[in-house]
Coordinates of C-alpha atoms in Angstrom, one line a residue:
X1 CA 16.7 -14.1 8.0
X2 CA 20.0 -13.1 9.9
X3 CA 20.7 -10.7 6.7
X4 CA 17.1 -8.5 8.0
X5 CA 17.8 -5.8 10.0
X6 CA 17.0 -5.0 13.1
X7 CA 14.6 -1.9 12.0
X8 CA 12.7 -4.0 9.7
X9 CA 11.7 -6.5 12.1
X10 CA 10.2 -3.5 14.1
X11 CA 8.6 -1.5 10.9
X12 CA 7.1 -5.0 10.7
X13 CA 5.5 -5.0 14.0
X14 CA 4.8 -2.0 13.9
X15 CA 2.4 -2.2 10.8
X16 CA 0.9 -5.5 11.9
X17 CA 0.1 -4.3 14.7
X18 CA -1.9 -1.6 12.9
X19 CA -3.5 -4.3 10.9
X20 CA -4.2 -6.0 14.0
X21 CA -6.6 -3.0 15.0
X22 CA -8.2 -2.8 12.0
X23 CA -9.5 -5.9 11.7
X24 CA -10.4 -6.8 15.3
X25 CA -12.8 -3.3 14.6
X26 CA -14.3 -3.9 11.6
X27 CA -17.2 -6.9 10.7
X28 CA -16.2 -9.1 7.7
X29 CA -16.7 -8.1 4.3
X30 CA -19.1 -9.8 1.7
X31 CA -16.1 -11.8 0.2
X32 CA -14.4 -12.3 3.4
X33 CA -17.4 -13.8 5.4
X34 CA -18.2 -15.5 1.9
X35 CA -14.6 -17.2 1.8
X36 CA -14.9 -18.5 5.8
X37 CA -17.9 -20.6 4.2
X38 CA -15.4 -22.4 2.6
X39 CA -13.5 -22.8 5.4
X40 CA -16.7 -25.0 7.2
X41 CA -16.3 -27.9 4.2
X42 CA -12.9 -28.6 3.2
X43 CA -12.6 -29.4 -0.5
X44 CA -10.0 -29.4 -3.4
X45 CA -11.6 -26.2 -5.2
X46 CA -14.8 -23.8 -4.7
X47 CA -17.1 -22.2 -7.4
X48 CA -15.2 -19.4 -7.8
X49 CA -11.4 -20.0 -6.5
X50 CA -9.2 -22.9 -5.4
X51 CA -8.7 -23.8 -2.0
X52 CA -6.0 -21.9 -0.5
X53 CA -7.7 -19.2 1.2
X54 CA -9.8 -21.8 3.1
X55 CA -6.9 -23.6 4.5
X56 CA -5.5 -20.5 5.8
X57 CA -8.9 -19.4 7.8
X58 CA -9.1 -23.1 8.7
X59 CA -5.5 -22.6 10.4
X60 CA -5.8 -19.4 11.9
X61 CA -9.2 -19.9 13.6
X62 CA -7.9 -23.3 15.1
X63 CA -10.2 -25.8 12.9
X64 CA -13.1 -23.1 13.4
X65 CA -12.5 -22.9 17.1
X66 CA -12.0 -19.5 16.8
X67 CA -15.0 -17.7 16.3
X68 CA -14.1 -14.0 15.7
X69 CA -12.7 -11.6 13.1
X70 CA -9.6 -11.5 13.8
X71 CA -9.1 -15.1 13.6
X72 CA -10.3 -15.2 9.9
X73 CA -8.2 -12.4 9.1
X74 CA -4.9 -13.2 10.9
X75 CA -3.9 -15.0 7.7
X76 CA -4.0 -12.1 5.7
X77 CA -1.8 -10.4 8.2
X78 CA 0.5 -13.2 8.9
X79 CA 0.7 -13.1 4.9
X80 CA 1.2 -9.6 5.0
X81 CA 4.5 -9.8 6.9
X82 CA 5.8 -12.4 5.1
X83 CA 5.7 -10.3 1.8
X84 CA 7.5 -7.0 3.6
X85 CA 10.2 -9.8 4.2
X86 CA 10.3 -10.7 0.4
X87 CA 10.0 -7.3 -0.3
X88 CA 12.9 -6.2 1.3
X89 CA 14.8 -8.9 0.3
X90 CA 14.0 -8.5 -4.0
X91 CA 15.0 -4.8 -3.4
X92 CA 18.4 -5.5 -2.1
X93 CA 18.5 -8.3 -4.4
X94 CA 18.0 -5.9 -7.6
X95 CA 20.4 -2.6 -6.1
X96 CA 20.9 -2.2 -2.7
X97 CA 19.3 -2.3 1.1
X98 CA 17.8 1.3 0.5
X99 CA 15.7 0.3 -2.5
X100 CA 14.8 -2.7 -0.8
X101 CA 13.3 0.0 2.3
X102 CA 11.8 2.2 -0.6
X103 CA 9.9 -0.8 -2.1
X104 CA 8.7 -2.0 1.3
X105 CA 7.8 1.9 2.2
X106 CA 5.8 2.3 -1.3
X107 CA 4.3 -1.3 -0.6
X108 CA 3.2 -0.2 2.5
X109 CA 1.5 2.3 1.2
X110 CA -0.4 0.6 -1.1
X111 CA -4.1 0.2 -0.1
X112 CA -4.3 -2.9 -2.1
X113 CA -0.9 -4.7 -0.4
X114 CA -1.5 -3.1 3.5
X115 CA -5.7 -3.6 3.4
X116 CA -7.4 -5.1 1.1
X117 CA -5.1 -8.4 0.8
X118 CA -3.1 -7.6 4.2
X119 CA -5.7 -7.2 6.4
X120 CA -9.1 -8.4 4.7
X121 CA -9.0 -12.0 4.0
X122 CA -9.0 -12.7 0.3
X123 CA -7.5 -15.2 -2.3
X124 CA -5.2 -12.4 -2.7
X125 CA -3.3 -12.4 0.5
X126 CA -2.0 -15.9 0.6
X127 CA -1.8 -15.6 -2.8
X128 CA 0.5 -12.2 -2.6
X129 CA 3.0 -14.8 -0.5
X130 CA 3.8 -16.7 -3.7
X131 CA 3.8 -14.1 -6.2
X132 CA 6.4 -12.2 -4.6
X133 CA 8.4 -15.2 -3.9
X134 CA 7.9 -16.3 -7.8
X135 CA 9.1 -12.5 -8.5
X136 CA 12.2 -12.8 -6.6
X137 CA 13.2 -16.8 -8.0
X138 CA 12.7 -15.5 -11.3
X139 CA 15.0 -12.8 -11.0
X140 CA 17.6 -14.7 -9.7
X141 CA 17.0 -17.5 -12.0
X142 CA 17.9 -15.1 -15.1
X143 CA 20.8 -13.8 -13.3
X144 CA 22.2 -17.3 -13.0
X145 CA 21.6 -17.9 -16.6
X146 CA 23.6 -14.9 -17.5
X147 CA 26.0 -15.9 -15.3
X148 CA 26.1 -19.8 -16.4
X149 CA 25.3 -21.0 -13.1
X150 CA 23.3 -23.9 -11.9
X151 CA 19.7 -22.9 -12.0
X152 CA 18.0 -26.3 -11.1
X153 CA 16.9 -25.8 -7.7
X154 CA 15.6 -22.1 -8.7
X155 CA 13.3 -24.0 -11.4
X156 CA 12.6 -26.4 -8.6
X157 CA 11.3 -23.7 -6.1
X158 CA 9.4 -21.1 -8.9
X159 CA 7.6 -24.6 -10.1
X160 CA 6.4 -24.7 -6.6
X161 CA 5.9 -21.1 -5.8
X162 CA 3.9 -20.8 -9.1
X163 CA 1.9 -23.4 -8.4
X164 CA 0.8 -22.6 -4.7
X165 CA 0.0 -18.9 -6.2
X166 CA -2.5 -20.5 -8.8
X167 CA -4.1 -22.7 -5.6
X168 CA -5.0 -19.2 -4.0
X169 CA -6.2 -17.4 -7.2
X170 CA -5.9 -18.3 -11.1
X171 CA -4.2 -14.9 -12.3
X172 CA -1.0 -16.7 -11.1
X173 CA -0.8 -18.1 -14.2
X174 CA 0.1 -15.0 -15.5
X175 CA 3.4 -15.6 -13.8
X176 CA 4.1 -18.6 -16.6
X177 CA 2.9 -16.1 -19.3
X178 CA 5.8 -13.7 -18.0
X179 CA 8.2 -16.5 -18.0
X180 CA 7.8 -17.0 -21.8
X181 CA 7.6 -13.3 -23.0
X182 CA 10.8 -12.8 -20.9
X183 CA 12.4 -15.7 -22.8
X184 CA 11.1 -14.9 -26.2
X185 CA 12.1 -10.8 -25.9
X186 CA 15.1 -11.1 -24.1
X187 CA 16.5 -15.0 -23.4
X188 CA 15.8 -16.9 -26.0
X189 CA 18.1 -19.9 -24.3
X190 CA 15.8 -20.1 -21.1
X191 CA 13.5 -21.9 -23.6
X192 CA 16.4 -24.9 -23.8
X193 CA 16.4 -25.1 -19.7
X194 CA 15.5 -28.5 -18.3
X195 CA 14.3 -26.7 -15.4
X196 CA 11.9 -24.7 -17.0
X197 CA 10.1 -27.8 -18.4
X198 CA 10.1 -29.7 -14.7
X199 CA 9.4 -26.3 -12.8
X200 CA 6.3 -26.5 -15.5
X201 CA 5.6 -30.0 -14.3
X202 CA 5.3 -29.2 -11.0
X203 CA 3.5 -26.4 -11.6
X204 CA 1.1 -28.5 -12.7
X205 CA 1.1 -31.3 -9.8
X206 CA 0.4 -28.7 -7.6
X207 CA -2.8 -27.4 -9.1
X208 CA -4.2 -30.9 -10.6
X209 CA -6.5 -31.2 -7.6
X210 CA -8.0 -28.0 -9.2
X211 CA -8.1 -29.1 -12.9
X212 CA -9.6 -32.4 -11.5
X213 CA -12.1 -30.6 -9.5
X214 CA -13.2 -28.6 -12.7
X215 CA -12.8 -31.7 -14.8
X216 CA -15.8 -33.2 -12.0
X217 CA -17.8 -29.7 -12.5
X218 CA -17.7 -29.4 -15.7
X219 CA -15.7 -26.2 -15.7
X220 CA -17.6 -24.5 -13.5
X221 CA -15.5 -22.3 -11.8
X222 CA -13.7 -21.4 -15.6
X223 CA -17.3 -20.9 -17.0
X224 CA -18.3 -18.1 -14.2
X225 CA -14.9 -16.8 -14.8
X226 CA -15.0 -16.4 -18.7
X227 CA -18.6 -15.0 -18.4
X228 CA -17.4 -12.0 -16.0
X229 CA -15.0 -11.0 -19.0
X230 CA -16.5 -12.2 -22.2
X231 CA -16.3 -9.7 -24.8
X232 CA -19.1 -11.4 -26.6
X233 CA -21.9 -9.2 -27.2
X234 CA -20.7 -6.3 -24.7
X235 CA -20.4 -3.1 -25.9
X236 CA -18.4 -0.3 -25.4
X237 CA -18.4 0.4 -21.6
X238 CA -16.7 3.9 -20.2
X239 CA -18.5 3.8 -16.9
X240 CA -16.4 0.3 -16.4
X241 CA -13.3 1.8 -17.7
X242 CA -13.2 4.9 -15.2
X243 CA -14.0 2.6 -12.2
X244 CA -10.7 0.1 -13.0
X245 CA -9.2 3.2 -13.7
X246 CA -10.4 5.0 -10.7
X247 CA -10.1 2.0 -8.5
X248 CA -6.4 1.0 -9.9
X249 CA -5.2 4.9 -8.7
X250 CA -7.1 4.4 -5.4
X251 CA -6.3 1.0 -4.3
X252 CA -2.5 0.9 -5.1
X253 CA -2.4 4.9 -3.6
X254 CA -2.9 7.8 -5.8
X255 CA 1.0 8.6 -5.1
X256 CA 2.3 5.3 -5.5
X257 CA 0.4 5.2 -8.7
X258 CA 1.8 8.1 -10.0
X259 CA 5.4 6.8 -9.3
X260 CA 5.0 3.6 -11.0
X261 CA 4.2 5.0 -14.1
X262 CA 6.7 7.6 -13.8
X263 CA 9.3 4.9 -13.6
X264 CA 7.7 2.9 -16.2
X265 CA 7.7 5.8 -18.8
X266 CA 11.3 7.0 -17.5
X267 CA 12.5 4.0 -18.8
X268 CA 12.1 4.5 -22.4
X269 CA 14.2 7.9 -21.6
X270 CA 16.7 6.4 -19.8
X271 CA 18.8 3.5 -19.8
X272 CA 19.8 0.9 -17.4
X273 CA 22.1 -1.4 -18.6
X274 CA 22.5 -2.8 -15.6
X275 CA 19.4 -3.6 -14.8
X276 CA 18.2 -4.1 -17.7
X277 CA 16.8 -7.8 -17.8
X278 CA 15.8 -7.2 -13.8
X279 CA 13.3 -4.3 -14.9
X280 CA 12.3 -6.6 -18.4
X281 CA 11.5 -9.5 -15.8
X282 CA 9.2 -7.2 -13.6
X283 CA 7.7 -5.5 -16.8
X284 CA 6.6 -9.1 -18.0
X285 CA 5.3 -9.8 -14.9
X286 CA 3.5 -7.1 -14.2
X287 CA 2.6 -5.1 -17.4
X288 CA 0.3 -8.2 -19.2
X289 CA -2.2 -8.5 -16.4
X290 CA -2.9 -4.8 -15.9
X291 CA -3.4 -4.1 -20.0
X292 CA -5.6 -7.3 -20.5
X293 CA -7.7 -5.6 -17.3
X294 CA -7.5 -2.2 -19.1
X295 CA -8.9 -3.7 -22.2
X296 CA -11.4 -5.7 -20.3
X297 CA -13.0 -3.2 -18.6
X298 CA -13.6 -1.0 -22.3
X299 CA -16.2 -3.8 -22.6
X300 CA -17.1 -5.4 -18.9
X301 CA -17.4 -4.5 -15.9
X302 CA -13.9 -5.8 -13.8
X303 CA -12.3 -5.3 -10.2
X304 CA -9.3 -3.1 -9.7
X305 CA -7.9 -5.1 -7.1
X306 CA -7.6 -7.9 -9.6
X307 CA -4.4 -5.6 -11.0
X308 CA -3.2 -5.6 -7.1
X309 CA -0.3 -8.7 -7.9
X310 CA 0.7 -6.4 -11.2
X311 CA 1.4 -3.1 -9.5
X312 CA 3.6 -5.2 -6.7
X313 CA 6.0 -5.7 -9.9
X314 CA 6.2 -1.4 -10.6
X315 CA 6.6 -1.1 -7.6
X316 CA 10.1 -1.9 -7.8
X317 CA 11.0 0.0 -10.5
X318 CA 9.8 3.0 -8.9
X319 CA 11.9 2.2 -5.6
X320 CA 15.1 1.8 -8.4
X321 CA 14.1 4.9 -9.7
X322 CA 13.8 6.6 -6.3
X323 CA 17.3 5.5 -5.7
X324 CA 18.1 8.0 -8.6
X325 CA 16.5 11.0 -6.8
X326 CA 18.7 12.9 -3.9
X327 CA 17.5 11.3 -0.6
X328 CA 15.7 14.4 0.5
X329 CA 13.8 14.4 -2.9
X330 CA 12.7 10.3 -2.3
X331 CA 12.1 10.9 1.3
X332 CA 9.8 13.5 0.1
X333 CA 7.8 11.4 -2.1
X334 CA 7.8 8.1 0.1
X335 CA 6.2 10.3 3.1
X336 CA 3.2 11.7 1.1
X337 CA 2.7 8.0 0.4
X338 CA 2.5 7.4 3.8
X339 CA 0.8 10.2 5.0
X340 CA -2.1 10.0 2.3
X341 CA -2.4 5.6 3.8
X342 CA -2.5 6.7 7.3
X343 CA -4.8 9.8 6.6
X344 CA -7.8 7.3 5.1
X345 CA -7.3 4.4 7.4
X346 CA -7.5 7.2 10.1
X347 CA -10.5 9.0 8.9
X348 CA -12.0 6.1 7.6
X349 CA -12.2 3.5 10.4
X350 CA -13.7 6.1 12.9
X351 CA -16.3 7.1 10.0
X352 CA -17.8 3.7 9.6
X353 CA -18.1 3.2 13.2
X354 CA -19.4 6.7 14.5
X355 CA -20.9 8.4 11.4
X356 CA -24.4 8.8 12.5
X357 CA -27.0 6.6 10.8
X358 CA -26.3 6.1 6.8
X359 CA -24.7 7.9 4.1
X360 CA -27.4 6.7 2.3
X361 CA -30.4 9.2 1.1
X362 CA -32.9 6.4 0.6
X363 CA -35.3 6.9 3.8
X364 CA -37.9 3.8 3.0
X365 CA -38.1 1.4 5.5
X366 CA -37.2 -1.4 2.9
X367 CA -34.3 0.2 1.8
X368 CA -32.9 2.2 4.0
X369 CA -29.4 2.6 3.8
X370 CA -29.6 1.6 0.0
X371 CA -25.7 2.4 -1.7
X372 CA -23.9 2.9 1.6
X373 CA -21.1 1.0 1.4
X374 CA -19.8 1.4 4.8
X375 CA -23.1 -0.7 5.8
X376 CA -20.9 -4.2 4.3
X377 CA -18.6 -3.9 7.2
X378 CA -20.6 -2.4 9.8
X379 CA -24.0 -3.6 11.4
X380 CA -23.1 -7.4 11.7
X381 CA -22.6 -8.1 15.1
X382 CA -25.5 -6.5 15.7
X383 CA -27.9 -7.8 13.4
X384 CA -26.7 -11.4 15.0
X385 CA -28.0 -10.1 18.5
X386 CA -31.1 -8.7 17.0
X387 CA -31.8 -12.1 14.9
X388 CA -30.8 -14.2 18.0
X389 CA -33.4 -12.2 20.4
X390 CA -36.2 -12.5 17.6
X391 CA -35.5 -16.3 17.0
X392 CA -35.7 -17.4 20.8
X393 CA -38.7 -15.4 21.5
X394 CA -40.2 -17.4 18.2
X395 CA -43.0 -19.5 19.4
X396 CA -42.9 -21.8 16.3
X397 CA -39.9 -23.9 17.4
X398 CA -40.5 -26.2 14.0
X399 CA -38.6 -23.6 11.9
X400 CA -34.8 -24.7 11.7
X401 CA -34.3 -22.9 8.1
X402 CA -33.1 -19.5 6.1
X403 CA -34.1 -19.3 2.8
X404 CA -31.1 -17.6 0.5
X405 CA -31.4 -16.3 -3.1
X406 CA -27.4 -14.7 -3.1
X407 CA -24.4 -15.8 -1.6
X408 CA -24.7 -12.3 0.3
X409 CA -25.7 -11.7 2.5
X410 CA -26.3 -15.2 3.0
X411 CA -22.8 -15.6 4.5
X412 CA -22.5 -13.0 6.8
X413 CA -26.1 -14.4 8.2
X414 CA -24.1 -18.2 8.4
X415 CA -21.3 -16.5 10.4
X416 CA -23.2 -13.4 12.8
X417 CA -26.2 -15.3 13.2
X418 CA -26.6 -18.9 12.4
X419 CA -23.6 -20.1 14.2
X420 CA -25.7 -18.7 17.8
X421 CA -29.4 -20.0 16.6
X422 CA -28.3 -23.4 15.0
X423 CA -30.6 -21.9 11.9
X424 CA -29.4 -23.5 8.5
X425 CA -29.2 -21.3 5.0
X426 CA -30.8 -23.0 2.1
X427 CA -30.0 -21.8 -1.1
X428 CA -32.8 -21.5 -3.5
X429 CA -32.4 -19.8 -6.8
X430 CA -30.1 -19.8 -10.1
X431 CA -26.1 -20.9 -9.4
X432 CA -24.6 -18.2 -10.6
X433 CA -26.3 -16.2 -7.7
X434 CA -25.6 -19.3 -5.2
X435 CA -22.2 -19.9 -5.8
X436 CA -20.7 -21.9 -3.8
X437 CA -23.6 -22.5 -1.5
X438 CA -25.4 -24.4 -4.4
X439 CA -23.2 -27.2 -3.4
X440 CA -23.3 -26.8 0.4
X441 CA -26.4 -27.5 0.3
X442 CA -26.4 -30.7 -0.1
X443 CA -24.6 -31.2 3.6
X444 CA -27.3 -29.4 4.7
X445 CA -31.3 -30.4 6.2
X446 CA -33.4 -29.7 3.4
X447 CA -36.8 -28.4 2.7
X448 CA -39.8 -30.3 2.5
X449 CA -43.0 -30.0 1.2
X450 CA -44.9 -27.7 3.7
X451 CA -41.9 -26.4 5.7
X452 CA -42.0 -22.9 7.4
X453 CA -38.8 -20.6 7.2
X454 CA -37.5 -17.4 7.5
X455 CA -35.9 -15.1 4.7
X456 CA -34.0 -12.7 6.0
X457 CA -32.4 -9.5 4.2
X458 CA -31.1 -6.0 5.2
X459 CA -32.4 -3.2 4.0
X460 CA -29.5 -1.8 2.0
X461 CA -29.5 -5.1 0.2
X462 CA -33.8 -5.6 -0.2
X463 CA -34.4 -6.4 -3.7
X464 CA -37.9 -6.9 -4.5
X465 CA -37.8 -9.8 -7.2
X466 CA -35.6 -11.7 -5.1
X467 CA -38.5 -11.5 -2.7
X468 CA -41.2 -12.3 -5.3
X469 CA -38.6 -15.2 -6.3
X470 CA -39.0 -16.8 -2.8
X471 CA -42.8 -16.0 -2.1
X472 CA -43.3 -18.4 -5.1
X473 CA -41.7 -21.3 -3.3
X474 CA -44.1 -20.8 -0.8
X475 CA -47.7 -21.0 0.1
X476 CA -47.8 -17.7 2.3
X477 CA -45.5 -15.3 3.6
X478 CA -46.2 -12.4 6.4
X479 CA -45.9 -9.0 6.4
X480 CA -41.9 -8.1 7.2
X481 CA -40.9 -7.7 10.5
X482 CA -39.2 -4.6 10.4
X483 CA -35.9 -4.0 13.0
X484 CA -33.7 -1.0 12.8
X485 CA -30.0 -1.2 13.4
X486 CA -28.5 1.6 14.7
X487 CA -25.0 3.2 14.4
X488 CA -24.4 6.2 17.0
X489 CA -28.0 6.7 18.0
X490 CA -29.7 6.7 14.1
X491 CA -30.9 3.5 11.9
X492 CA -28.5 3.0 9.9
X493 CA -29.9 0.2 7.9
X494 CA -33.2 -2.2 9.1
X495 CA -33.5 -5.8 9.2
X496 CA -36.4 -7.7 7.4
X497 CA -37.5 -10.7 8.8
X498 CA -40.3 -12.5 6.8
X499 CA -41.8 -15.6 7.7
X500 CA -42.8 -17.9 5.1
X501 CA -45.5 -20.9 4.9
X502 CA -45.9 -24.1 3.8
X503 CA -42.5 -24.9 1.0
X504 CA -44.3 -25.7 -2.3
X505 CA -41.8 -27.9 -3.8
X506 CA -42.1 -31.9 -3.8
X507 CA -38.8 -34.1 -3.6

């Protein structure tokens, strides 16, 4: 840490602080809020990732002490800085100290790296921490083979950097696949490396609590996973392609895009001897997952952020490649990256708390606010208040349950309003719609025949065989209570509170 300058340490403040802002503003997202769930019941893996993530909110809220958004998120941003740091130090690493401040400008800059995995809380911000690390090990671990050098303590480190990556989020293991293309296109004698074969082992120790998990579950978590990208009986889908597309050029910045694959095509023109198994390590790295996401989504419907970890590779290359450039011309292109980030967090945050009412056009009173997508981090708090005021003024005290059909928004009702009323969320419905609250269940009270509850949905989310669904559980269910939530004087969305009668089903 000595070898970090001074100015880094501040840029580093300086951003966090930023991040700070943003999420002390802003409500939790669906998968946020959904991933504090798992921070309520500890285990060694979830439905649909391992358990990483839910140690880190579990830390960072104080054992749940900590009630507030930026408590779950302070992970992310803690993770956040960590990664400038690695950043910085694989760009001096590769060249020199000014690539290493390119690549930790254009990371910056990134919407996926500064936002969605450095101030949200995801699988991917913890799991960002590793990656990078595994980046930087591998690099020097090839350089030492090159240079006959004692490489045991790398292998020891990357078999425990890997690891930890693939206990936030399974793409990690894409970080094994790089290892062997590297050694099979480049170094064929990394294959004859006893560390190789014990960083694999531990590798492997790390994540066994997951593989036993899954062994437990029958696979669950790999069976969801497999079904969101089974070519099987899908057809060809363009719609998908443009949104990973779209959504890649968006989320990683439109200009930091556009220099990644300018240094990635440059390479075939020029030629770097000198870096020339640096760049193949990152190209392995990073190349793999984002065409197996680009071929995906012909068929199925993906994620761009899943490429996120990928583009963190380009990234250098395109801070090598600015190196190339006269400083005026890189300064240049490094401040429209900037400008464009600060532009949209700028516009954006005031925009989802002050727009008035909904972007949406839907004007029905069950689904009003229908498509916004602002409405998933705004409206939270103060649907908790609105829920709270209705439950205590409730004369039927015998009610203690919420009936869920979806993991959202049943988790943003556990955190902004169960956590006041004591109310518990029972999941009723297909697990694949549950998730991971088909297991919490079981540590919760259950229904019995002849039971009263509540099911509770915002409008923007109403769904009217979800409602027929839970009607059928029941003997009766009133007419919706109808609440509007307001955002600078208009409804943005409402909340519908039904009450339902008599629970149908017999243990």
């Amino acid at each position: 840490m000595k070898d970090l300058p001074v100015k880094l340490w501040f840029f580093i403040a300086a951003i966090s602080l930023l991040r700070i802002i943003v999420a002390s503003s802003l409500a939790l997202g669906n998968d946020e809020v959904y991933y504090w769930t798992y921070a309520l019941h500890i285990e060694w893996n979830y439905f649909d990732h391992p358990p990483f993530v839910a140690w880190l909110i579990r830390t960072t809220t104080a054992n749940l002490y900590l009630h507030n958004e930026l408590a779950v998120r302070f992970g992310a941003i803690i993770s956040s800085a960590i990664c400038t740091i690695i950043v910085f130090k694989t760009g001096k690493l590769l060249l020199s100290e000014r690539v290493g401040w390119y690549a930790v400008l254009l990371y910056t800059s990134s919407f996926y790296c500064s936002i969605i995995a450095g101030t949200f809380i995801l699988p991917d911000s913890p799991q960002m921490v590793f990656w990078l690390w595994s980046i930087y090990l591998l690099i020097k671990i090839t350089r030492f083979i090159k240079l006959s050098l004692p490489t045991l303590n790398l292998w020891y480190w990357f078999g425990l950097a890997t690891g930890l990556c693939m206990m936030c989020k399974i793409h990690g293991i894409f970080l094994w696949f790089a290892v062997l293309l590297f050694a099979l296109i480049n170094n064929r004698k990394m294959l004859f490396q006893k560390g190789l074969y014990i960083s694999m082992l531990i590798s492997l120790v790390v994540i066994s609590p997951v593989i036993i998990w899954n062994i437990q579950h029958h696979f669950i978590t790999y069976t969801y996973h497999s079904d969101r990208v089974s070519l099987f009986h899908a057809g060809i889908n363009p719609l998908a392609f443009a949104r990973e597309i779209s959504g890649e050029i968006f989320y990683n910045n439109p200009m930091v895009f556009f220099l990644v694959w300018t240094a990635v095509f440059g390479l075939f023109r020029k030629k770097y001897h000198q870096h020339k198994s640096d760049i193949r390590v990152l190209l392995c790295c990073g190349l793999p997952l984002i065409f197996t996401l680009i071929f995906l989504s012909i068929f199925r419907d993906t994620l761009p952020h899943w490429s996120g970890p990928a583009y963190t590779c380009l990234i250098f290359l395109s801070a090598l490649q600015l190196e190339s450039y006269t400083p005026p011309k890189a300064k240049l292109m490094i401040t429209a990256s900037l400008l464009f980030f600060f532009a949209i967090v700028v516009t954006a945050l005031p925009m989802i708390h002050f727009y008035k009412g909904s972007f949406s056009s839907d004007q029905d009173a069950l689904h009003f606010g229908k498509g916004d997508p602002s409405l998933d981090l705004y409206g939270w708090r103060e649907t908790g208040k609105i829920i709270d005021t209705v439950y205590n003024m409730e004369k039927d005290k015998t009610i203690h349950t919420m009936v869920i059909t979806k993991w959202f928004p049943a988790a943003h009702l556990d955190f902004y309003t169960n956590m006041q009323t004591g109310l518990n969320t029972y999941g009723i419905g297909e697990i694949f719609d549950l998730h991971q609250y088909y297991w919490s269940n079981r540590l919760k009270h259950k229904l019995t025949f002849g039971d009263n509850a509540y099911y509770i949905i915002p409008s923007n989310l109403y769904d009217e065989n979800d409602l027929n669904f839970v009607k059928r559980q029941f003997k009766g269910c009133n007419k919706p209570l109808i609440l509007p939530v307001l955002r600078n004087g208009a409804i943005c969305k409402n909340i519908l509170i039904f009450k339902l009668k008599g629970y149908k089903k017999r243990k």
